[in-house]
C-alpha atoms as a printed R data frame, in Angstrom:
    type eleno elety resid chain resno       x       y       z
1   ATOM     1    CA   UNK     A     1  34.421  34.878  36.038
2   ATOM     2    CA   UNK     A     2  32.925  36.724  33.311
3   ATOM     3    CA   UNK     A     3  34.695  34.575  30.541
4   ATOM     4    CA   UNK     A     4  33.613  30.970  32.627
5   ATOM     5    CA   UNK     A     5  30.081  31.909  31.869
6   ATOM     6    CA   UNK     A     6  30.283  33.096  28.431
7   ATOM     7    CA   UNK     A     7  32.279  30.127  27.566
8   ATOM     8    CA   UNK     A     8  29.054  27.907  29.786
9   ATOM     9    CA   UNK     A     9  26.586  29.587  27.806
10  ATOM    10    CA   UNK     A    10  28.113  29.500  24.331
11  ATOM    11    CA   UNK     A    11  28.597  25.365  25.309
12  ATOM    12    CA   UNK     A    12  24.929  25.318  26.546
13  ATOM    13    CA   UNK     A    13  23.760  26.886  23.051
14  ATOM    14    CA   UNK     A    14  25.822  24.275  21.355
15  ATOM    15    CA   UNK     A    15  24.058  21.417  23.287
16  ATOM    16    CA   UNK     A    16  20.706  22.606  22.548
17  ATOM    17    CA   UNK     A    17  21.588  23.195  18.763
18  ATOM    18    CA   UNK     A    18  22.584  19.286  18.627
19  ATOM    19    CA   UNK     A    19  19.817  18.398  20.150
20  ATOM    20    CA   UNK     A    20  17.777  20.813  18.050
21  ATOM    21    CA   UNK     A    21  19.544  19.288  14.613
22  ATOM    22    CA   UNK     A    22  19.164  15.672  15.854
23  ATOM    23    CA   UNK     A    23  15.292  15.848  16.103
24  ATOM    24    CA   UNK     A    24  14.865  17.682  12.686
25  ATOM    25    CA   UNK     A    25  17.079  15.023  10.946
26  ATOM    26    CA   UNK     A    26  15.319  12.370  12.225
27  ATOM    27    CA   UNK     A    27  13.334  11.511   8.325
28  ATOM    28    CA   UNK     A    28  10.235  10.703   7.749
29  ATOM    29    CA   UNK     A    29  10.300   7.303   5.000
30  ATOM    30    CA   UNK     A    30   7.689   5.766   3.045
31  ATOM    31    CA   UNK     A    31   7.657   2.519   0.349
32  ATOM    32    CA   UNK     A    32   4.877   2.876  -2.091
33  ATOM    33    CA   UNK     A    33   3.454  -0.129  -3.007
34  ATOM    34    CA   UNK     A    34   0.878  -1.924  -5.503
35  ATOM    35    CA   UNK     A    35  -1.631  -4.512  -5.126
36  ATOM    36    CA   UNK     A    36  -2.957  -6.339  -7.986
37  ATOM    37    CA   UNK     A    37  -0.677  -5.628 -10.901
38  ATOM    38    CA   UNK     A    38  -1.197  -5.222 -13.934
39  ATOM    39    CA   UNK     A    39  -5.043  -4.348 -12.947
40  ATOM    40    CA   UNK     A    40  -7.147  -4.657  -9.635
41  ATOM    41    CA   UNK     A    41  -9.658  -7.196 -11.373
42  ATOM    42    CA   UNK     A    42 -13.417  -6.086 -10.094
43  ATOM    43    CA   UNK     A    43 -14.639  -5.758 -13.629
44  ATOM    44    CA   UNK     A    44 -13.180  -6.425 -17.425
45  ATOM    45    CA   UNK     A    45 -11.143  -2.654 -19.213
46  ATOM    46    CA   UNK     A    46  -9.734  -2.898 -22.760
47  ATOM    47    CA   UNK     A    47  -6.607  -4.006 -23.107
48  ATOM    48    CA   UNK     A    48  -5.714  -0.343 -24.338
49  ATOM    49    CA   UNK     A    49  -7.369   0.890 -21.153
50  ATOM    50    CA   UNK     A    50  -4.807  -1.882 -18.803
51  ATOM    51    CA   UNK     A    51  -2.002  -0.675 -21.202
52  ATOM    52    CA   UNK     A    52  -2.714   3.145 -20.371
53  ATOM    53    CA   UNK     A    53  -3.565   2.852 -16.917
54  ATOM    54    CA   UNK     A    54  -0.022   1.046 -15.845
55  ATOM    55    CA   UNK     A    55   2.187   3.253 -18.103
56  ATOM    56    CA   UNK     A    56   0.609   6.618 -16.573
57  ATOM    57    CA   UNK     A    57   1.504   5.136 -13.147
58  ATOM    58    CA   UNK     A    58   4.619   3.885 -14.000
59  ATOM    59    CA   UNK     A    59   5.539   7.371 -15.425
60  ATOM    60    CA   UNK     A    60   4.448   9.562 -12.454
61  ATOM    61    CA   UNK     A    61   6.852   7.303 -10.395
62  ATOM    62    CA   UNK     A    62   9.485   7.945 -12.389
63  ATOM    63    CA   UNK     A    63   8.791  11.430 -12.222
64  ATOM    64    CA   UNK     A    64   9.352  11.199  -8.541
65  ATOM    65    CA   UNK     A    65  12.071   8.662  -8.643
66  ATOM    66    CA   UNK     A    66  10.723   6.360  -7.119
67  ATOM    67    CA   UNK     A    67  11.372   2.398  -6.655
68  ATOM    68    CA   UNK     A    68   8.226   0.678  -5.858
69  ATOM    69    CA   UNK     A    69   6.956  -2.894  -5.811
70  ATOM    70    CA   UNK     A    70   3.986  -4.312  -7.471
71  ATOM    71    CA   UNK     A    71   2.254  -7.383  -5.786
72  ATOM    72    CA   UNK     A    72   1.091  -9.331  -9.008
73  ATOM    73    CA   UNK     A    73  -1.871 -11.362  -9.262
74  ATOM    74    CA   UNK     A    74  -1.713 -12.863 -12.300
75  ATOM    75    CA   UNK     A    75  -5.314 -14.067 -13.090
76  ATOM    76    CA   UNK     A    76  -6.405 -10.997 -13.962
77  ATOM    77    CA   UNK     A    77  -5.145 -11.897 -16.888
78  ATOM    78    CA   UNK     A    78  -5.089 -14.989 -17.107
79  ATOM    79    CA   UNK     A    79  -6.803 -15.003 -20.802
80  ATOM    80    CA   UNK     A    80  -4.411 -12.544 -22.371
81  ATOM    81    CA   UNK     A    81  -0.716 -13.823 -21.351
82  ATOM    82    CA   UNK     A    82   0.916 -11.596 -23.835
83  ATOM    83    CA   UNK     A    83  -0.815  -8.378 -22.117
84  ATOM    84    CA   UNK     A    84   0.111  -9.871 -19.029
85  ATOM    85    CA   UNK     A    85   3.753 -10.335 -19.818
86  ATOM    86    CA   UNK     A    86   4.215  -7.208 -21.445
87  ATOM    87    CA   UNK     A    87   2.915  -5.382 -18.585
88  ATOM    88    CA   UNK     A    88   4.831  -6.782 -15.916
89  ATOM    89    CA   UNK     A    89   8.117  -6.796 -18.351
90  ATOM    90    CA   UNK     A    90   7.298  -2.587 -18.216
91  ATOM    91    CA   UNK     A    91   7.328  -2.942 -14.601
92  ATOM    92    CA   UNK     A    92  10.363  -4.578 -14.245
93  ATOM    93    CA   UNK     A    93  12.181  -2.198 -17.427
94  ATOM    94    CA   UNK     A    94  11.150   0.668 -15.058
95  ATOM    95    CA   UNK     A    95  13.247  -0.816 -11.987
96  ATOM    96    CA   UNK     A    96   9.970  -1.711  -9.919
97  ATOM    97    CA   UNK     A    97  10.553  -5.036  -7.416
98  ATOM    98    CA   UNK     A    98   7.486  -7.470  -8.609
99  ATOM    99    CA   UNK     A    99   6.302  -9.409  -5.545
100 ATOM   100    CA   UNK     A   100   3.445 -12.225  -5.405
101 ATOM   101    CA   UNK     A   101  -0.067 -12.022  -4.555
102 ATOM   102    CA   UNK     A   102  -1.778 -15.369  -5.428
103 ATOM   103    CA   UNK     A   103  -3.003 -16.449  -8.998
104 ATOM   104    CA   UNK     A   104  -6.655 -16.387  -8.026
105 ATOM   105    CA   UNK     A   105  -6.474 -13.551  -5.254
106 ATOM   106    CA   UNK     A   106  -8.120 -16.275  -2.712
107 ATOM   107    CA   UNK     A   107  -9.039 -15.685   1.099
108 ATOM   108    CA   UNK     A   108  -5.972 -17.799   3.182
109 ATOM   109    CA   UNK     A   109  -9.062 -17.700   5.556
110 ATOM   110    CA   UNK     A   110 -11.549 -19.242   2.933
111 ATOM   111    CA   UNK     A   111  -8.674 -22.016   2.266
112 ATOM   112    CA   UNK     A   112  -6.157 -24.586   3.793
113 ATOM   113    CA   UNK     A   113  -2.735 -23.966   3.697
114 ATOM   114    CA   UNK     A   114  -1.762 -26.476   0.827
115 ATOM   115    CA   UNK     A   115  -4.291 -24.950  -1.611
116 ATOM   116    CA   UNK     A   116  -3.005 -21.529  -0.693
117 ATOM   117    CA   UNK     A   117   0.513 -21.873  -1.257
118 ATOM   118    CA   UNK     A   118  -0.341 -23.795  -4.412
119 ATOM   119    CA   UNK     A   119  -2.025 -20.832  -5.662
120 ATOM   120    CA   UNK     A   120   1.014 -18.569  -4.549
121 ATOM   121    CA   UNK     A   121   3.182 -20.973  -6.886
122 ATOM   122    CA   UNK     A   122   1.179 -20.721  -9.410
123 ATOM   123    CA   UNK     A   123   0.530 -17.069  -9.484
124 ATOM   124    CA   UNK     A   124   4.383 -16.528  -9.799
125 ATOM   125    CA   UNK     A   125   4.763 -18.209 -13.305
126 ATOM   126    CA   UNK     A   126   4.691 -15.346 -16.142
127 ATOM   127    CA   UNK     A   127   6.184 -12.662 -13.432
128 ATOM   128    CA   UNK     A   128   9.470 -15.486 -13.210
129 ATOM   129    CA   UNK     A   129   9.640 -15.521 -16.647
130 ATOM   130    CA   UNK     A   130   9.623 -11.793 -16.850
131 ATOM   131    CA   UNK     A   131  12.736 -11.780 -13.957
132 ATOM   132    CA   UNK     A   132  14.761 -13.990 -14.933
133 ATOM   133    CA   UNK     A   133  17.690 -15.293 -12.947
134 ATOM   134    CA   UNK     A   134  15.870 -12.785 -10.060
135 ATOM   135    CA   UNK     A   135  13.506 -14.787  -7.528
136 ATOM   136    CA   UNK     A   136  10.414 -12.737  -6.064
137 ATOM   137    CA   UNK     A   137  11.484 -11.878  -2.620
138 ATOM   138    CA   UNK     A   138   7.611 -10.464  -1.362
139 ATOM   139    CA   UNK     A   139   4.225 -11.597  -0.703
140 ATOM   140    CA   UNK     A   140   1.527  -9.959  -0.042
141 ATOM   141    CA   UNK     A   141  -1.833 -11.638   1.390
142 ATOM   142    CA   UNK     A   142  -4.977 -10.674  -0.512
143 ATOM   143    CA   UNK     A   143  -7.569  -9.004   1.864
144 ATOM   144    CA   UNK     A   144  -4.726  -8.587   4.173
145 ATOM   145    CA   UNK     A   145  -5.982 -11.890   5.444
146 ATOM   146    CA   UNK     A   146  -2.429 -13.560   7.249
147 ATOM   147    CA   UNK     A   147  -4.295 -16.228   9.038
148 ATOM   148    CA   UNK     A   148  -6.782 -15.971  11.356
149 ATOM   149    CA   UNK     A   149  -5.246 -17.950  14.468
150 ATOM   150    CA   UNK     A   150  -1.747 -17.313  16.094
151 ATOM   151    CA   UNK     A   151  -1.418 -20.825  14.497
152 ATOM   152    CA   UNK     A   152  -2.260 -20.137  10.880
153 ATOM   153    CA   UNK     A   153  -0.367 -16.924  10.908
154 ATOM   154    CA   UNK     A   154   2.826 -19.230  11.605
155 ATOM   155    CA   UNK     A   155   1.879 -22.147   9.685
156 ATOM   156    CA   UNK     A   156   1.564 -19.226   6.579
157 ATOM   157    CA   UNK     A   157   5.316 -17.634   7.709
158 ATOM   158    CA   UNK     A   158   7.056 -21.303   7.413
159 ATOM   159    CA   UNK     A   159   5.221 -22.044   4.054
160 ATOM   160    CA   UNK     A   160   6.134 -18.631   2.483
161 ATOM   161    CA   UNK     A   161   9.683 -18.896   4.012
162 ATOM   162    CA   UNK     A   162  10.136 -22.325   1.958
163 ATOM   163    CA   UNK     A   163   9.100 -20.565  -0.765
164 ATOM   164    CA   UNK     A   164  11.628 -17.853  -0.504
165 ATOM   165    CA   UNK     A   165   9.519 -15.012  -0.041
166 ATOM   166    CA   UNK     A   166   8.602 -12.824   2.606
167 ATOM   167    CA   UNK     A   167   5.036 -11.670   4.165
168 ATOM   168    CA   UNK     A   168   4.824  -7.468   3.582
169 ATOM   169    CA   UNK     A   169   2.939  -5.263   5.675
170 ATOM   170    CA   UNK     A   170   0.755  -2.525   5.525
171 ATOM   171    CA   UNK     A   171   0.681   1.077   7.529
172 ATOM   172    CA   UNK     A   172  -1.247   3.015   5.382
173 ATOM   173    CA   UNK     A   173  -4.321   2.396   2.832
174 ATOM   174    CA   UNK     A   174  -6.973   4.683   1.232
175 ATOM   175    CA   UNK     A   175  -9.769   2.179   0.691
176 ATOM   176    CA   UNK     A   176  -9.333   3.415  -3.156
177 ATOM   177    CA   UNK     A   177 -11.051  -0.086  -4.509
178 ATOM   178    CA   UNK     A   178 -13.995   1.925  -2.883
179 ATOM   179    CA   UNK     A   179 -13.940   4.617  -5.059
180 ATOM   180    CA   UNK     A   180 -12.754   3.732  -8.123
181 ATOM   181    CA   UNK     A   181 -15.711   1.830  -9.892
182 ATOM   182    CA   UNK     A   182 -17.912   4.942  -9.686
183 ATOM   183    CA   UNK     A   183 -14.757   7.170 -10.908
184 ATOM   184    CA   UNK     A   184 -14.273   4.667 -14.092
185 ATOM   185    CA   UNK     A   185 -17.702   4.699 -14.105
186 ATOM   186    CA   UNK     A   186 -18.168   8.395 -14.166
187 ATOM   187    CA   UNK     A   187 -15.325   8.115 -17.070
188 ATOM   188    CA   UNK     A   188 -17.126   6.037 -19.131
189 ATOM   189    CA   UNK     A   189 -20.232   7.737 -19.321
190 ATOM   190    CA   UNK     A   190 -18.264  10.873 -20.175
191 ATOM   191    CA   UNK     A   191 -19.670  12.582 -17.137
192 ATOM   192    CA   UNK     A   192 -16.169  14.333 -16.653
193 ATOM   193    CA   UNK     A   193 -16.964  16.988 -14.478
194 ATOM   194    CA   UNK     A   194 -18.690  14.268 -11.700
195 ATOM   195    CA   UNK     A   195 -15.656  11.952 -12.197
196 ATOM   196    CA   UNK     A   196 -13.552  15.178 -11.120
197 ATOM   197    CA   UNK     A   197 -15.540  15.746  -8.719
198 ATOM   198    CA   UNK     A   198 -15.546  12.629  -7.476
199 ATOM   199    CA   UNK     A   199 -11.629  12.216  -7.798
200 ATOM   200    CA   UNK     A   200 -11.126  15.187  -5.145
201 ATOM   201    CA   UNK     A   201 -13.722  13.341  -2.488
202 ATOM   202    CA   UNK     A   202 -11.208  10.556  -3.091
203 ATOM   203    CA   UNK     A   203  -8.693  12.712  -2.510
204 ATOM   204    CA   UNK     A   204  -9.783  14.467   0.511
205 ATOM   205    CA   UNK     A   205 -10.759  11.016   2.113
206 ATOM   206    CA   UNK     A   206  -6.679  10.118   1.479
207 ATOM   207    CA   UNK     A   207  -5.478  13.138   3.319
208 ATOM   208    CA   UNK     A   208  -7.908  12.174   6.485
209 ATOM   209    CA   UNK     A   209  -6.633   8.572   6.429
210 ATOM   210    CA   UNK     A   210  -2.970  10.061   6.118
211 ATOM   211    CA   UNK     A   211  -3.530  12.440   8.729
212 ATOM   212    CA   UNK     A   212  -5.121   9.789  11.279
213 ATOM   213    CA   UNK     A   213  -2.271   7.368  10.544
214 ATOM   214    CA   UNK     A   214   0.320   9.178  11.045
215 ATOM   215    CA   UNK     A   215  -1.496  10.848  14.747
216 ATOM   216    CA   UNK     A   216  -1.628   7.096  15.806
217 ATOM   217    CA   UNK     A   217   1.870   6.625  14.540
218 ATOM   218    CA   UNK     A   218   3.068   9.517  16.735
219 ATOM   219    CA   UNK     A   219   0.755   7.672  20.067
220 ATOM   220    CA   UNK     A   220   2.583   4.483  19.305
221 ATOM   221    CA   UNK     A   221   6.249   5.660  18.340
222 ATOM   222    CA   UNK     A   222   8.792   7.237  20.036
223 ATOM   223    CA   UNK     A   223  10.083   8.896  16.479
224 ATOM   224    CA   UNK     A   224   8.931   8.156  13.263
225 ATOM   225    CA   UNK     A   225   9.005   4.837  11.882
226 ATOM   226    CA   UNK     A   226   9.068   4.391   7.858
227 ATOM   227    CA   UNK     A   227   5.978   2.988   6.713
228 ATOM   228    CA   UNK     A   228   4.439   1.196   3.677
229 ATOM   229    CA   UNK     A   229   1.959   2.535   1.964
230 ATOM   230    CA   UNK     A   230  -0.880   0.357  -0.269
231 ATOM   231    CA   UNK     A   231  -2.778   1.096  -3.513
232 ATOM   232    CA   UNK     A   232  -4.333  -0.498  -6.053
233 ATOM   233    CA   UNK     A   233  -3.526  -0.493  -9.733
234 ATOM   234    CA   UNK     A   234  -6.648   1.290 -11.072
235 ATOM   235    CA   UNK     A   235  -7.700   3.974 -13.585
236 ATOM   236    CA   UNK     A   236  -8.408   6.462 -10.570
237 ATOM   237    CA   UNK     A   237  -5.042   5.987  -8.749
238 ATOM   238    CA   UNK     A   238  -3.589   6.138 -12.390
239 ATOM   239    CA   UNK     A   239  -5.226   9.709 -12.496
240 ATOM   240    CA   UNK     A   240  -4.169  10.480  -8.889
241 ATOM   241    CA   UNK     A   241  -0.602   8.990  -7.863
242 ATOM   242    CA   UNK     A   242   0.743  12.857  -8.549
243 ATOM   243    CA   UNK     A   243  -1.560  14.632  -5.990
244 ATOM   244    CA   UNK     A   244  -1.188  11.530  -3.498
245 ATOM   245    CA   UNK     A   245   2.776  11.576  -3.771
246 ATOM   246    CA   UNK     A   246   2.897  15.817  -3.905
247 ATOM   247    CA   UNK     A   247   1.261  14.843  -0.540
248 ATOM   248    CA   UNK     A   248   3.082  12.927   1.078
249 ATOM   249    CA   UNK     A   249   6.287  15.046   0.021
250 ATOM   250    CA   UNK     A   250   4.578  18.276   1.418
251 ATOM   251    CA   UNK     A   251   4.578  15.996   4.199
252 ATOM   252    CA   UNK     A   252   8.197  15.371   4.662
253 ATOM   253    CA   UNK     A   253   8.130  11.859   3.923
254 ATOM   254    CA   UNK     A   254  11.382  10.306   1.841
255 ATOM   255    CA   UNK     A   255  10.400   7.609  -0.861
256 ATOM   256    CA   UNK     A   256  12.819   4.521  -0.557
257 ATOM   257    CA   UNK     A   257  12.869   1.042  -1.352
258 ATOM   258    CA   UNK     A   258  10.153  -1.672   0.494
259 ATOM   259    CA   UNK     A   259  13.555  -3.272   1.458
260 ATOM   260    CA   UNK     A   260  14.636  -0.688   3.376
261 ATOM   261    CA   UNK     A   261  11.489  -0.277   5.164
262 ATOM   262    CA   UNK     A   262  11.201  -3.541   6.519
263 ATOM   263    CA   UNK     A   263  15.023  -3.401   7.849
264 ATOM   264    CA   UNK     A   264  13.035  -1.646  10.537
265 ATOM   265    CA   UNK     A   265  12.579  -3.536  13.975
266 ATOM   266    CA   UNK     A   266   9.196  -2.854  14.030
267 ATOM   267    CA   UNK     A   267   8.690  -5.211  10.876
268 ATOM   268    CA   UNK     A   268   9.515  -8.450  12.437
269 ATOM   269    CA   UNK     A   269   7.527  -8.016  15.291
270 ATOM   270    CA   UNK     A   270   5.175 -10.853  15.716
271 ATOM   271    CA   UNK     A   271   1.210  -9.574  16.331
272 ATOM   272    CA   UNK     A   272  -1.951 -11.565  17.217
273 ATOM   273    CA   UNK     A   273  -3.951 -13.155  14.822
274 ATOM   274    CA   UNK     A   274  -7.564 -11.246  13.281
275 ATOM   275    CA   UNK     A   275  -9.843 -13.047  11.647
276 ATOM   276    CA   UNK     A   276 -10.447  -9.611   9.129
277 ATOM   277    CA   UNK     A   277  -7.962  -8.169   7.099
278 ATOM   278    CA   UNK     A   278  -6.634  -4.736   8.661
279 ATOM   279    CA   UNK     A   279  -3.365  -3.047   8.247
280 ATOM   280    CA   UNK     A   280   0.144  -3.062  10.809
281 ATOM   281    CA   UNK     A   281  -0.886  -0.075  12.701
282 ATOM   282    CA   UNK     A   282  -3.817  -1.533  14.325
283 ATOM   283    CA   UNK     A   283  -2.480  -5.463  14.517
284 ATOM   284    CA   UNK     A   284   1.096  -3.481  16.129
285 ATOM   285    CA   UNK     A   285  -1.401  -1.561  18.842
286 ATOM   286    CA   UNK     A   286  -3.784  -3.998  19.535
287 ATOM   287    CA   UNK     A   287  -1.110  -6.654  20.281
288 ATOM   288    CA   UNK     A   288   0.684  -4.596  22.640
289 ATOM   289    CA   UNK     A   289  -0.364  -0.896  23.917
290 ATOM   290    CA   UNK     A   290  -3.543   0.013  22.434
291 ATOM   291    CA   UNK     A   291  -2.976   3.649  22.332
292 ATOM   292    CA   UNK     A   292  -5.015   4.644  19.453
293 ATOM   293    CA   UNK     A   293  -8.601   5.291  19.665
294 ATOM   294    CA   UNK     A   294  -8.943   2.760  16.242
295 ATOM   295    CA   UNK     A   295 -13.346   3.689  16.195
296 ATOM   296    CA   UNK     A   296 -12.049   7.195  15.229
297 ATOM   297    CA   UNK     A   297  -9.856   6.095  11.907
298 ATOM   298    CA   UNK     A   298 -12.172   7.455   8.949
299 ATOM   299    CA   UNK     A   299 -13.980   5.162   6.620
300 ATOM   300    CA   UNK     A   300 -15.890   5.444   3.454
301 ATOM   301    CA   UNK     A   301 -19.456   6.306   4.013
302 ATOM   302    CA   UNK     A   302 -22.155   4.248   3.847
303 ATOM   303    CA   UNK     A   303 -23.540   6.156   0.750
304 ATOM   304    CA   UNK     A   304 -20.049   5.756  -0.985
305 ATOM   305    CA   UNK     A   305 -20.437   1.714  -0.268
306 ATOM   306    CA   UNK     A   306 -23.913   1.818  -1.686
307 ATOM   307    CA   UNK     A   307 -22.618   3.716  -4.941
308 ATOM   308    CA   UNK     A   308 -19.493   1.234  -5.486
309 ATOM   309    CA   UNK     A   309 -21.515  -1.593  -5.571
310 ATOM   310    CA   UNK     A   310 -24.020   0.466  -8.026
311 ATOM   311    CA   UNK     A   311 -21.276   0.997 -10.620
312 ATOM   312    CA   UNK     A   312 -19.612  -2.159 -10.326
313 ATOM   313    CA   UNK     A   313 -23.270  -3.436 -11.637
314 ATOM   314    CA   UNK     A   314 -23.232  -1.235 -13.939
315 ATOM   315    CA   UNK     A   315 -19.683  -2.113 -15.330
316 ATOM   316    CA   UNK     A   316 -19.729  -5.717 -14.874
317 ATOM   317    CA   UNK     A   317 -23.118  -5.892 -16.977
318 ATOM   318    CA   UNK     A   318 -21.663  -3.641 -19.687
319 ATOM   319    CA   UNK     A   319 -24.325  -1.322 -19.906
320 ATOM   320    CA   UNK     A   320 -22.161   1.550 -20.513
């Protein structure tokens, strides 16, 4: 009798360690990914400046091996095509998947159809050049604006789909466009200690947006799903992707490709139409469950707003 039960228990403690092993190798994934390469256009840099900024991101990501993709909009550079091409060719030498995000980064809601795919086609002419016999695969809508009917949103799907490329999400975003005009601007005016400063309030605003997304990923989910994660190609983001991707490591998260991400379910699900720009998470919830309490998700305060649009004056009129 003796050896029936030590046999039971020594097959119980090998049910509970597989079930034990199977939760703690279920990964956590992530795809890093760029709007607005080479530059995220809100006011003019030196072509030195664009030059620097893309090689120091393009060299932390290869210091974490990591394959991202880079959502061009070309008309940021529209008057310096060599800069332009030799920006995206370092892209592309580096391994990085360059996807489309207009020519003139236009509202799909500001805009009918025709004019918007135009603009699409038009914004993919110096990044084909740059890949060759490779077609761009991935679009990405500026202002996360994918149509704002049920209607538009499939209207949108069929015209990207005839031009080969395919709509990509967004789970996670850091409102960094917020921050980094008064971080450049802190740069420029050599105020190095502020811009510091001011780089670890960005910072600390990242890791409350991380944390909230992934609590509403756990209210929605059953297990972890991988998700895609958006940033801008700016100087502070340049000066940042290391503590943002020690992060998300710390946080158990595997970098893989955006292709692999969307192989997920979750990424073909159809959601209702907004007429605002907003990432998966909340289109996902609000078209189905609505778990998540979305009025908690942190935002930039209104005294951050105020001093974005104060620098961008200040760097747009050149008074630096």
């Amino acid at each position: 009798m003796m050896k029936v039960i030590h046999v039971s228990f020594i097959t119980y403690l090998c049910l509970v360690s597989t079930f034990v092993d199977a939760n703690e190798h279920i990964e956590k994934k992530i795809s890093i990914t760029f709007d607005d390469v080479p530059i995220h256009g809100e006011f003019a840099l030196s072509p030195q400046s664009l030059a620097n900024i893309n090689h120091k991101i393009l060299d932390t990501l290869k210091k974490y091996n990591i394959k991202a993709t880079g959502f061009v909009n070309e008309g940021h550079l529209k008057d310096n095509a060599k800069l332009l091409q030799e920006l995206l060719s370092a892209w592309q030498q580096h391994g990085h998947e360059l996807g489309n995000h207009t020519f003139s980064h236009i509202s799909y809601h500001q805009n009918d159809l025709n004019t918007y795919l135009t603009d699409i086609q038009k914004g993919a002419a110096t990044t084909q050049i740059v890949l060759g016999k490779v077609k761009q695969k991935f679009f990405r809508p500026p202002y996360l604006h994918a149509g704002s009917t049920d209607e538009a949103q499939l209207m949108l799907d069929e015209g990207l789909h005839k031009l080969g490329l395919q709509l990509v999400p967004v789970t996670m975003e850091n409102a960094d466009y917020v921050f980094d005009a008064p971080y450049t601007n802190k740069l420029e005016s050599k105020n190095l200690s502020e811009a510091n400063t001011y780089k670890k309030q960005y910072l600390e605003f990242t890791e409350r947006r991380l944390d909230f997304y992934e609590s509403a990923s756990a209210k929605m989910f059953d297990q972890p799903v991988p998700h895609i994660l958006m940033l801008h190609v700016n100087q502070l983001n340049a000066d940042s992707l290391d503590s943002i991707l020690m992060s998300l490591q710390s946080r158990g998260y595997q970098f893989q490709s955006l292709e692999q991400t969307l192989q997920q379910p979750i990424y073909a699900q159809p959601t209702q139409a907004f007429k605002f720009g907003i990432h998966w998470l909340f289109r996902w919830d609000k078209s189905k469950d609505k778990k998540v309490n979305w009025a908690s998700e942190p935002e930039p305060s209104q005294d951050e707003f105020a001093e974005h649009q104060q620098a961008l004056t200040i760097l747009k009129n050149g008074k630096l």
